[in-house]
Structures are given as structure tokens and as C-alpha cells.
CSV table of N, CA and C in Angstrom, one decimal:
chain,number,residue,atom,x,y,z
K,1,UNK,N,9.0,-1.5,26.8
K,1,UNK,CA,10.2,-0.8,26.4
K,1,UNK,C,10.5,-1.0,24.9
K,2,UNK,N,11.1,0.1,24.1
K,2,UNK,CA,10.8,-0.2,22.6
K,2,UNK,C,12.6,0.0,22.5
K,3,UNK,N,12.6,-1.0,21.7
K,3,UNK,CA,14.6,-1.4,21.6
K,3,UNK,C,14.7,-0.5,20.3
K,4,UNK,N,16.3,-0.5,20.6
K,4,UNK,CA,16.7,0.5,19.4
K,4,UNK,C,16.8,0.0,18.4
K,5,UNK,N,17.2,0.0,17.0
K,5,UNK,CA,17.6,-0.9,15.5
K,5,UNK,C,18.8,-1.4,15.7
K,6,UNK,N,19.0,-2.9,16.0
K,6,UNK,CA,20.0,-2.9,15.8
K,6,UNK,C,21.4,-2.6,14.1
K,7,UNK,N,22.2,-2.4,14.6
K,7,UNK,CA,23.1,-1.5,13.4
K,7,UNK,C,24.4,-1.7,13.4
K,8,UNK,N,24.6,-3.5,12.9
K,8,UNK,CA,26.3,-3.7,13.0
K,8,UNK,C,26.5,-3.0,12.3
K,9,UNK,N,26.5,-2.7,11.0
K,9,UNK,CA,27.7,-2.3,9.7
K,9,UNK,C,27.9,-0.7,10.0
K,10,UNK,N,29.1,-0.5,9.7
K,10,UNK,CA,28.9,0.9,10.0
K,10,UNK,C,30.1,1.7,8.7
K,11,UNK,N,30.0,2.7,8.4
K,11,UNK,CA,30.7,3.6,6.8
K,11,UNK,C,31.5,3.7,8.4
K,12,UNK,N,33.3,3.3,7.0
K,12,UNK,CA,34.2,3.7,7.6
K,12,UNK,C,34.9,5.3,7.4
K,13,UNK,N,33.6,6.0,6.8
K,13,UNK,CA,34.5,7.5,6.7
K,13,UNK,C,33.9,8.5,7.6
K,14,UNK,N,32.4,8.3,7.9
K,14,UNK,CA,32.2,8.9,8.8
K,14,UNK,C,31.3,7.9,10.1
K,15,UNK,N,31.3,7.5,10.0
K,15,UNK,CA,30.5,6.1,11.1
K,15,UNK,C,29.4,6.3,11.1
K,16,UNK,N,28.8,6.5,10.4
K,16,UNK,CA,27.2,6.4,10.8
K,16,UNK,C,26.9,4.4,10.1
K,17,UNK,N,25.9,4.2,11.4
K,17,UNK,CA,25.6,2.9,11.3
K,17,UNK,C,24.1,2.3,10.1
K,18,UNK,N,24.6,1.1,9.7
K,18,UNK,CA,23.8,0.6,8.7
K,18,UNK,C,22.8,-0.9,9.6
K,19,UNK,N,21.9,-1.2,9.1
K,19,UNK,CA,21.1,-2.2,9.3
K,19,UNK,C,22.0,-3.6,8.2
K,20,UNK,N,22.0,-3.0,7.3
K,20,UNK,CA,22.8,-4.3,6.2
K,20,UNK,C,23.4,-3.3,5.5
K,21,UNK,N,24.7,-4.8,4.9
K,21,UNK,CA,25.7,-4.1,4.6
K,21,UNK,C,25.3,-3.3,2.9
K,22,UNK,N,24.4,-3.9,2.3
K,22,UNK,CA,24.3,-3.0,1.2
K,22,UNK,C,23.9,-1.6,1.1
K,23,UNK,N,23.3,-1.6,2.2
K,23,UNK,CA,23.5,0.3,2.5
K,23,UNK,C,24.3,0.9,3.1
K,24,UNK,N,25.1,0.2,3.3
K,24,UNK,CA,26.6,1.1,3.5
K,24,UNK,C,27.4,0.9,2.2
K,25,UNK,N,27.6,0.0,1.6
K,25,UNK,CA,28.2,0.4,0.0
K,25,UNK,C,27.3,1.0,-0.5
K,26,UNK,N,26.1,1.5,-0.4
K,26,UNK,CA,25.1,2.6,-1.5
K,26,UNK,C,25.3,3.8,-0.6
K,27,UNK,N,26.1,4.2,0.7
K,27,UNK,CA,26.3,5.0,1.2
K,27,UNK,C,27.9,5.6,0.8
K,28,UNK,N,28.6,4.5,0.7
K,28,UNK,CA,29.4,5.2,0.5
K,28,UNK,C,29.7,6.2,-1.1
K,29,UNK,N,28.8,5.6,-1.6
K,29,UNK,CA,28.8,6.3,-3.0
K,29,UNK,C,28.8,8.0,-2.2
K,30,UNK,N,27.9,8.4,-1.5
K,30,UNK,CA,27.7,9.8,-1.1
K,30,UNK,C,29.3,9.9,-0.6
K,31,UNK,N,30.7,9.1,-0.3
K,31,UNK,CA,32.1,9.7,-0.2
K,31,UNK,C,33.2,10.0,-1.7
K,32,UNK,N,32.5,8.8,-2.0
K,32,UNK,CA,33.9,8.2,-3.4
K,32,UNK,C,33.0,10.0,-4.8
K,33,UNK,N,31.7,9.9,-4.3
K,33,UNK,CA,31.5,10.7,-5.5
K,33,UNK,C,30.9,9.7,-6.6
K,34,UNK,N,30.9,8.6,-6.8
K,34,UNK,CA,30.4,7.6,-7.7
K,34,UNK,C,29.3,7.6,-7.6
K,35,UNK,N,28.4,7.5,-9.5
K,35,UNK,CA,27.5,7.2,-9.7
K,35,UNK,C,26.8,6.5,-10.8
K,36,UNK,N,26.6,5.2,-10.9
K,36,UNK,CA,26.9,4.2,-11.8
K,36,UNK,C,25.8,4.3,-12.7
K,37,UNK,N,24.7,4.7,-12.2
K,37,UNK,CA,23.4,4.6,-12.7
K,37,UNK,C,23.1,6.0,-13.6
K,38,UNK,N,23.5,5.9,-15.4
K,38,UNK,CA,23.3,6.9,-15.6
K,38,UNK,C,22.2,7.1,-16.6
K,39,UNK,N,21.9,8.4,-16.8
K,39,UNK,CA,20.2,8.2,-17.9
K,39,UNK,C,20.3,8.2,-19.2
K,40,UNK,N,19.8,7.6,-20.0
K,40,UNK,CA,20.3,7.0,-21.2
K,40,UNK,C,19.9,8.1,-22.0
K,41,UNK,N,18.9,9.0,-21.8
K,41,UNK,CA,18.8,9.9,-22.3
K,41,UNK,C,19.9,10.9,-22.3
K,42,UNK,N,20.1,11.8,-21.2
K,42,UNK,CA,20.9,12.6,-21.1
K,42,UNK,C,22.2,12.3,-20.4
K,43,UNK,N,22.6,11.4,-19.5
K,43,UNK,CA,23.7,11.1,-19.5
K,43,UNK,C,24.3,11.8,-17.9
K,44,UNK,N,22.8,12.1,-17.3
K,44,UNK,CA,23.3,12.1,-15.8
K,44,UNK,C,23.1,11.3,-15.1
K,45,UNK,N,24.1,11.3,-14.3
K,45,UNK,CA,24.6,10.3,-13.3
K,45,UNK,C,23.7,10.1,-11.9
K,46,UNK,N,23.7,9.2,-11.3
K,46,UNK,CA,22.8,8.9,-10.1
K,46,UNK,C,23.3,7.9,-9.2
K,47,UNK,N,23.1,7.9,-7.7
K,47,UNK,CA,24.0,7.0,-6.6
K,47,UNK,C,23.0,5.4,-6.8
K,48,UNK,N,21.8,5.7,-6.9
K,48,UNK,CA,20.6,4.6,-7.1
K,48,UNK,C,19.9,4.4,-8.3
K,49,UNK,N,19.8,3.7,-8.8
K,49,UNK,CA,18.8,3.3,-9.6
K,49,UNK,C,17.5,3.8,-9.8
K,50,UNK,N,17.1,3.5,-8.5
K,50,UNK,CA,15.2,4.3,-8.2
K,50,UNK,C,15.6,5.6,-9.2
K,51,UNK,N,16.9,6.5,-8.6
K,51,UNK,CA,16.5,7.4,-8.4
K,51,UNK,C,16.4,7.8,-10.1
K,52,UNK,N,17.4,7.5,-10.8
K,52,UNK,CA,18.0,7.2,-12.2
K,52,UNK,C,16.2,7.2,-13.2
K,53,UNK,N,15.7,6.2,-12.6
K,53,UNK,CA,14.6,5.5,-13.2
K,53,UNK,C,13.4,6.6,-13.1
K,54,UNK,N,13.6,7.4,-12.1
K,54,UNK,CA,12.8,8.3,-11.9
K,54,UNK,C,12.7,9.8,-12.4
K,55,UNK,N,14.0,9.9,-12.3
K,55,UNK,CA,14.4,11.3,-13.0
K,55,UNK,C,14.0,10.8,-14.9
K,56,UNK,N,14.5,9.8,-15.2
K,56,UNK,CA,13.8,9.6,-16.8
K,56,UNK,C,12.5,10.0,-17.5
K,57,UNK,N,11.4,9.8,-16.3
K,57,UNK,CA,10.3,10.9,-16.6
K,57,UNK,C,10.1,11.9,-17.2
K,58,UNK,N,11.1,12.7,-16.6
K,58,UNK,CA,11.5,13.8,-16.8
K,58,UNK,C,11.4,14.4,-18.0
K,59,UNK,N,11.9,13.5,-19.1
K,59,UNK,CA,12.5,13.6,-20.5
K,59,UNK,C,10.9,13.1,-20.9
K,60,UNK,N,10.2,12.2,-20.2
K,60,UNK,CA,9.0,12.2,-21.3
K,60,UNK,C,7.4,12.7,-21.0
K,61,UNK,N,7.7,14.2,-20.0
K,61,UNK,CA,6.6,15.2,-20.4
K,61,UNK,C,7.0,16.3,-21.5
K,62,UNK,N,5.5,16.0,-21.4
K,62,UNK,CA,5.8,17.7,-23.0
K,62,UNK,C,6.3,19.0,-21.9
K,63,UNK,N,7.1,19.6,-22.5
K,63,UNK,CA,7.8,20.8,-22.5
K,63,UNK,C,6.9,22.0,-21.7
K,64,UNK,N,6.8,22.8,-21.0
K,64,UNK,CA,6.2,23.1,-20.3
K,64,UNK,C,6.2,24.8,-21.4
K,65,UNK,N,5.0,25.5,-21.1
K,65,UNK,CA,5.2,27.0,-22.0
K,65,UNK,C,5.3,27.6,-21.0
K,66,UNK,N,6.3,29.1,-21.3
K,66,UNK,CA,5.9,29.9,-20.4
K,66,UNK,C,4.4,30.9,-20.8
K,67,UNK,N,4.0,31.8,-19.7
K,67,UNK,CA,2.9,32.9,-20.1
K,67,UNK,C,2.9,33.5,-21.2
K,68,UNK,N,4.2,33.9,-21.4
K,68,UNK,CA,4.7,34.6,-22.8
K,68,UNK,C,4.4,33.5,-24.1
K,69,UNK,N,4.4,32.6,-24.2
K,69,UNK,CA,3.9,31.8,-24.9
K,69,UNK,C,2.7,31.2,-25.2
K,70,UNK,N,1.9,31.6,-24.3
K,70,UNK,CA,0.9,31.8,-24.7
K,70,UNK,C,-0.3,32.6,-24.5
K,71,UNK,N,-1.2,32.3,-25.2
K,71,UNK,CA,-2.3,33.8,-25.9
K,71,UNK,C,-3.2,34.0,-24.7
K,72,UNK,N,-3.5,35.3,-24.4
K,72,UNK,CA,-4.3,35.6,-23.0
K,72,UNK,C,-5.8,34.6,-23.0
K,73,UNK,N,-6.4,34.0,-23.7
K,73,UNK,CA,-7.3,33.1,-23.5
K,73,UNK,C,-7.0,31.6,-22.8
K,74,UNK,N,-5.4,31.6,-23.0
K,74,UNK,CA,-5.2,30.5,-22.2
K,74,UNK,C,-5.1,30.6,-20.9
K,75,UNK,N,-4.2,32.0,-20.9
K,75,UNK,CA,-4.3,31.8,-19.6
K,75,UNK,C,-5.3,31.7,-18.5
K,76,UNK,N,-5.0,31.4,-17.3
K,76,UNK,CA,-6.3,31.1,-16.5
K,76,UNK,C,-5.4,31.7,-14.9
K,77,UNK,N,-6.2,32.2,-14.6
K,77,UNK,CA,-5.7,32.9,-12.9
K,77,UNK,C,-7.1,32.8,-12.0
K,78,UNK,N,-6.7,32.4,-10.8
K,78,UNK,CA,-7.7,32.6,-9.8
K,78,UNK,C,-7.6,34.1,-9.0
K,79,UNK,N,-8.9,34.4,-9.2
K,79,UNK,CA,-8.6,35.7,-8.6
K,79,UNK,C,-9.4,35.7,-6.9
K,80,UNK,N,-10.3,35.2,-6.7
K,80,UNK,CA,-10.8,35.2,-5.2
K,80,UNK,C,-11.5,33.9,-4.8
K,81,UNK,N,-10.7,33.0,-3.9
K,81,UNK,CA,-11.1,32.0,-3.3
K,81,UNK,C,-12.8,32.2,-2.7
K,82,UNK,N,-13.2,33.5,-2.5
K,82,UNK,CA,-14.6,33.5,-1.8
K,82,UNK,C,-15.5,33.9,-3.3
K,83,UNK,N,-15.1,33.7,-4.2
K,83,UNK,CA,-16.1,33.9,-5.3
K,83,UNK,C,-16.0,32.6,-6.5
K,84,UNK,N,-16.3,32.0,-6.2
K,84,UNK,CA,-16.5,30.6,-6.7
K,84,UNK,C,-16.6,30.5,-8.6
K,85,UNK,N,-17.9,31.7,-8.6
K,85,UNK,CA,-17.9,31.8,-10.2
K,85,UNK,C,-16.7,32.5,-10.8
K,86,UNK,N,-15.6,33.0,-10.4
K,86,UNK,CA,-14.8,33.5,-10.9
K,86,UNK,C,-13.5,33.0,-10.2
K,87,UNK,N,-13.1,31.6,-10.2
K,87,UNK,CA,-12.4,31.1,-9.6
K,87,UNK,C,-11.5,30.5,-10.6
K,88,UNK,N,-11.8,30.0,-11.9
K,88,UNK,CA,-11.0,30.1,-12.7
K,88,UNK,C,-11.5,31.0,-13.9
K,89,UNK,N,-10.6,31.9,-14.0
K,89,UNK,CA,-11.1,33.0,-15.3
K,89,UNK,C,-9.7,33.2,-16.1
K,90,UNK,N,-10.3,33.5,-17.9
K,90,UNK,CA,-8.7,33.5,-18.7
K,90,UNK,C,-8.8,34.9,-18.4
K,91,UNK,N,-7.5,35.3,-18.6
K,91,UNK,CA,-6.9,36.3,-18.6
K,91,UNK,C,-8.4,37.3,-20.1
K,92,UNK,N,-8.2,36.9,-20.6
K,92,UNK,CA,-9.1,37.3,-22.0
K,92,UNK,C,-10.2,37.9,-21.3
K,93,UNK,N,-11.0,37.0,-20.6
K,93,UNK,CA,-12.2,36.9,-19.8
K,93,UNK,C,-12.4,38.1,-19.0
K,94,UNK,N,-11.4,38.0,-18.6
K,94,UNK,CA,-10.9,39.3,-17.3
K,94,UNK,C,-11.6,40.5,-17.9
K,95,UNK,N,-10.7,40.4,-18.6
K,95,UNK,CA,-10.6,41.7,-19.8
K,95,UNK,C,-11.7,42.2,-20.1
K,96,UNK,N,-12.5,41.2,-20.7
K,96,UNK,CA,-13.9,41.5,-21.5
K,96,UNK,C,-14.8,42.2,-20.3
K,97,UNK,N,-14.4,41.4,-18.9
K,97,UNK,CA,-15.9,41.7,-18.2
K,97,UNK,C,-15.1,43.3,-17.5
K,98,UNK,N,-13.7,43.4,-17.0
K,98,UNK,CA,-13.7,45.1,-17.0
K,98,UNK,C,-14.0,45.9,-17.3
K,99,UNK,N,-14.3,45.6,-18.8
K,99,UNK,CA,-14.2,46.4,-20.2
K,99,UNK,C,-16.1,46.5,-19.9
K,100,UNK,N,-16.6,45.3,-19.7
K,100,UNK,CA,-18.0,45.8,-19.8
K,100,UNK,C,-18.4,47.0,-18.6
K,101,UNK,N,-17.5,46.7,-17.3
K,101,UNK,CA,-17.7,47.2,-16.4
K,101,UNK,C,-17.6,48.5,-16.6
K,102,UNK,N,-16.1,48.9,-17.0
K,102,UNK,CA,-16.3,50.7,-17.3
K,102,UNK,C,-17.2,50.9,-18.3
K,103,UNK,N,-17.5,50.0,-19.2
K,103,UNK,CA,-18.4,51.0,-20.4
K,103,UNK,C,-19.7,51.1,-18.8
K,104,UNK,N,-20.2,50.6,-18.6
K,104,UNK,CA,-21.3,50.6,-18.3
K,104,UNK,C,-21.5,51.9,-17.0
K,105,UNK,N,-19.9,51.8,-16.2
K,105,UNK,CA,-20.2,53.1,-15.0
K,105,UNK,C,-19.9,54.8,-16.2
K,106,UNK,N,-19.2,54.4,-17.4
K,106,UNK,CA,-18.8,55.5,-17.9
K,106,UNK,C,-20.9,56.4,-18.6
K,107,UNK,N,-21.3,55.2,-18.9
K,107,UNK,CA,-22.2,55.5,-19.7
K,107,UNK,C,-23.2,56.3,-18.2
K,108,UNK,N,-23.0,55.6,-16.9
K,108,UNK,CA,-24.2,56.2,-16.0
K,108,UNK,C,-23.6,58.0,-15.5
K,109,UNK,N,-22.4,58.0,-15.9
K,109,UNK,CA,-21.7,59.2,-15.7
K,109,UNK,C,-22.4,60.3,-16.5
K,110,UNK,N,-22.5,59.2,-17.7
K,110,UNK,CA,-23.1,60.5,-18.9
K,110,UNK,C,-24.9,60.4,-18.8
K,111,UNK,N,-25.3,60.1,-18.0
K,111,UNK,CA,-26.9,60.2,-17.7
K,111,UNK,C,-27.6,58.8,-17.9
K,112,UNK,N,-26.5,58.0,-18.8
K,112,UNK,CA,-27.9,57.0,-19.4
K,112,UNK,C,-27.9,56.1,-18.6
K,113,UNK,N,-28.7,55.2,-18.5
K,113,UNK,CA,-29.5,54.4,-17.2
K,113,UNK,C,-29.2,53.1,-18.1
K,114,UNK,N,-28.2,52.5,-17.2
K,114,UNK,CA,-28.0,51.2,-17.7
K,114,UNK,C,-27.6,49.8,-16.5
K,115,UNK,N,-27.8,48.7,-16.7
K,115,UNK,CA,-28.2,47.4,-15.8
K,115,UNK,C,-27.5,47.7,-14.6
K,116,UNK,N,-27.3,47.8,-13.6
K,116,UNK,CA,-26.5,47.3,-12.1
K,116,UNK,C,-25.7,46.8,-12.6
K,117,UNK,N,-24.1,46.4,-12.7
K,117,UNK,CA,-23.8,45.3,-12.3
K,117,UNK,C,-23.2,45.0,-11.3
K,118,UNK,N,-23.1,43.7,-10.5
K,118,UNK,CA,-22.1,43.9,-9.5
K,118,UNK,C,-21.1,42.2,-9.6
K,119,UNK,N,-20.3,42.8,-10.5
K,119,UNK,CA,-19.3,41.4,-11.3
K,119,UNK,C,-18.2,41.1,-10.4
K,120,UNK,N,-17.7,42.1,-9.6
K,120,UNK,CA,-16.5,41.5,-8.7
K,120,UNK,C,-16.6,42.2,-7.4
């Protein structure tokens, strides 16, 4: 038979029970609204430490771009999980091989005899 936790301490505002008493004073921060731990950076507040120390990261990755910021060669899209060679392609890329694609059905329209392709 598997015993339950025992759980003297218990938060006097809503009773839910603690193992030790330090997690019911870092519990009750979730009543009073208190948060001691704040980021030296920007100056938000936090109930924990961990959590404080963690969120600081935050401030030291580079800045993230949007799409709009940058140039269609960067970009990169997956277009079909079952096509492996074209699994990561830039935007640029895209482009070029569509582009070869219609020249090439346009040109068999007009009679001339040009390679197969079969790109996507």
C-alpha cells in the first residue's frame, strides 16, 4: 500500500497543505501579491528566485527579426515533409526554380522542345 505525503503546514488563506514550512511562505506570496526578486535589468518582479534568474536570459539573446526584416534569401520555409531535397528552401530559391518552371512549360507551348522537369 503506497502512503500519502505527509503535509503538516498548511496556507492559512486557502488551506492547501505544504511538506515544509518554506513553501508555504513562498506560497503565500501567490496571496499578499509580493515579489521580492526583481530583474536588475528591467525591474520585473518575481515570487522566486529560479524564476527571476531565468527570465534574465531573456535580456541576453539577440533580438529576434521579423520576415519583414529580412531579405527573401534568408528566408527559409519547408514546403513538403515527403520531399527531402526541398525541405529547407529560401524564399529566393523558391522563386528562381518557379521561374525556371514556367519559362520552360511556356517555351513547350510555343513548340520548342525543352528538358522535362519534374521539380515539385
Amino acid at each position: 500500500m503506497v502512503h500519502a505525503p505527509v503535509k503538516p503546514f498548511q496556507c492559512e488563506v486557502c488551506l492547501k497543505r505544504f511538506g515544509r514550512p518554506e513553501k508555504v511562505r513562498v506560497h503565500m506570496r501567490t496571496h499578499t501579491g509580493e515579489r521580492p526578486y526583481k530583474c536588475p535589468i528591467c525591474g520585473r518582479g518575481f515570487t522566486q528566485k529560479n524564476d527571476m534568474l531565468k527570465h534574465t536570459n531573456v535580456h541576453n539573446k539577440p533580438p529576434r527579426r521579423t520576415n519583414s526584416q529580412m531579405k527573401n534569401s534568408e528566408i527559409v520555409i519547408s514546403i513538403d515533409n515527403k520531399s527531402p531535397q526541398y525541405k529547407n528552401v529560401s524564399i529566393k530559391e523558391l522563386q528562381e526554380m518557379c521561374y525556371d518552371v514556367s519559362n520552360s512549360y511556356e517555351s513547350s507551348e510555343n513548340g520548342n522542345e525543352t528538358e522535362s522537369s519534374s521539380m515539385l
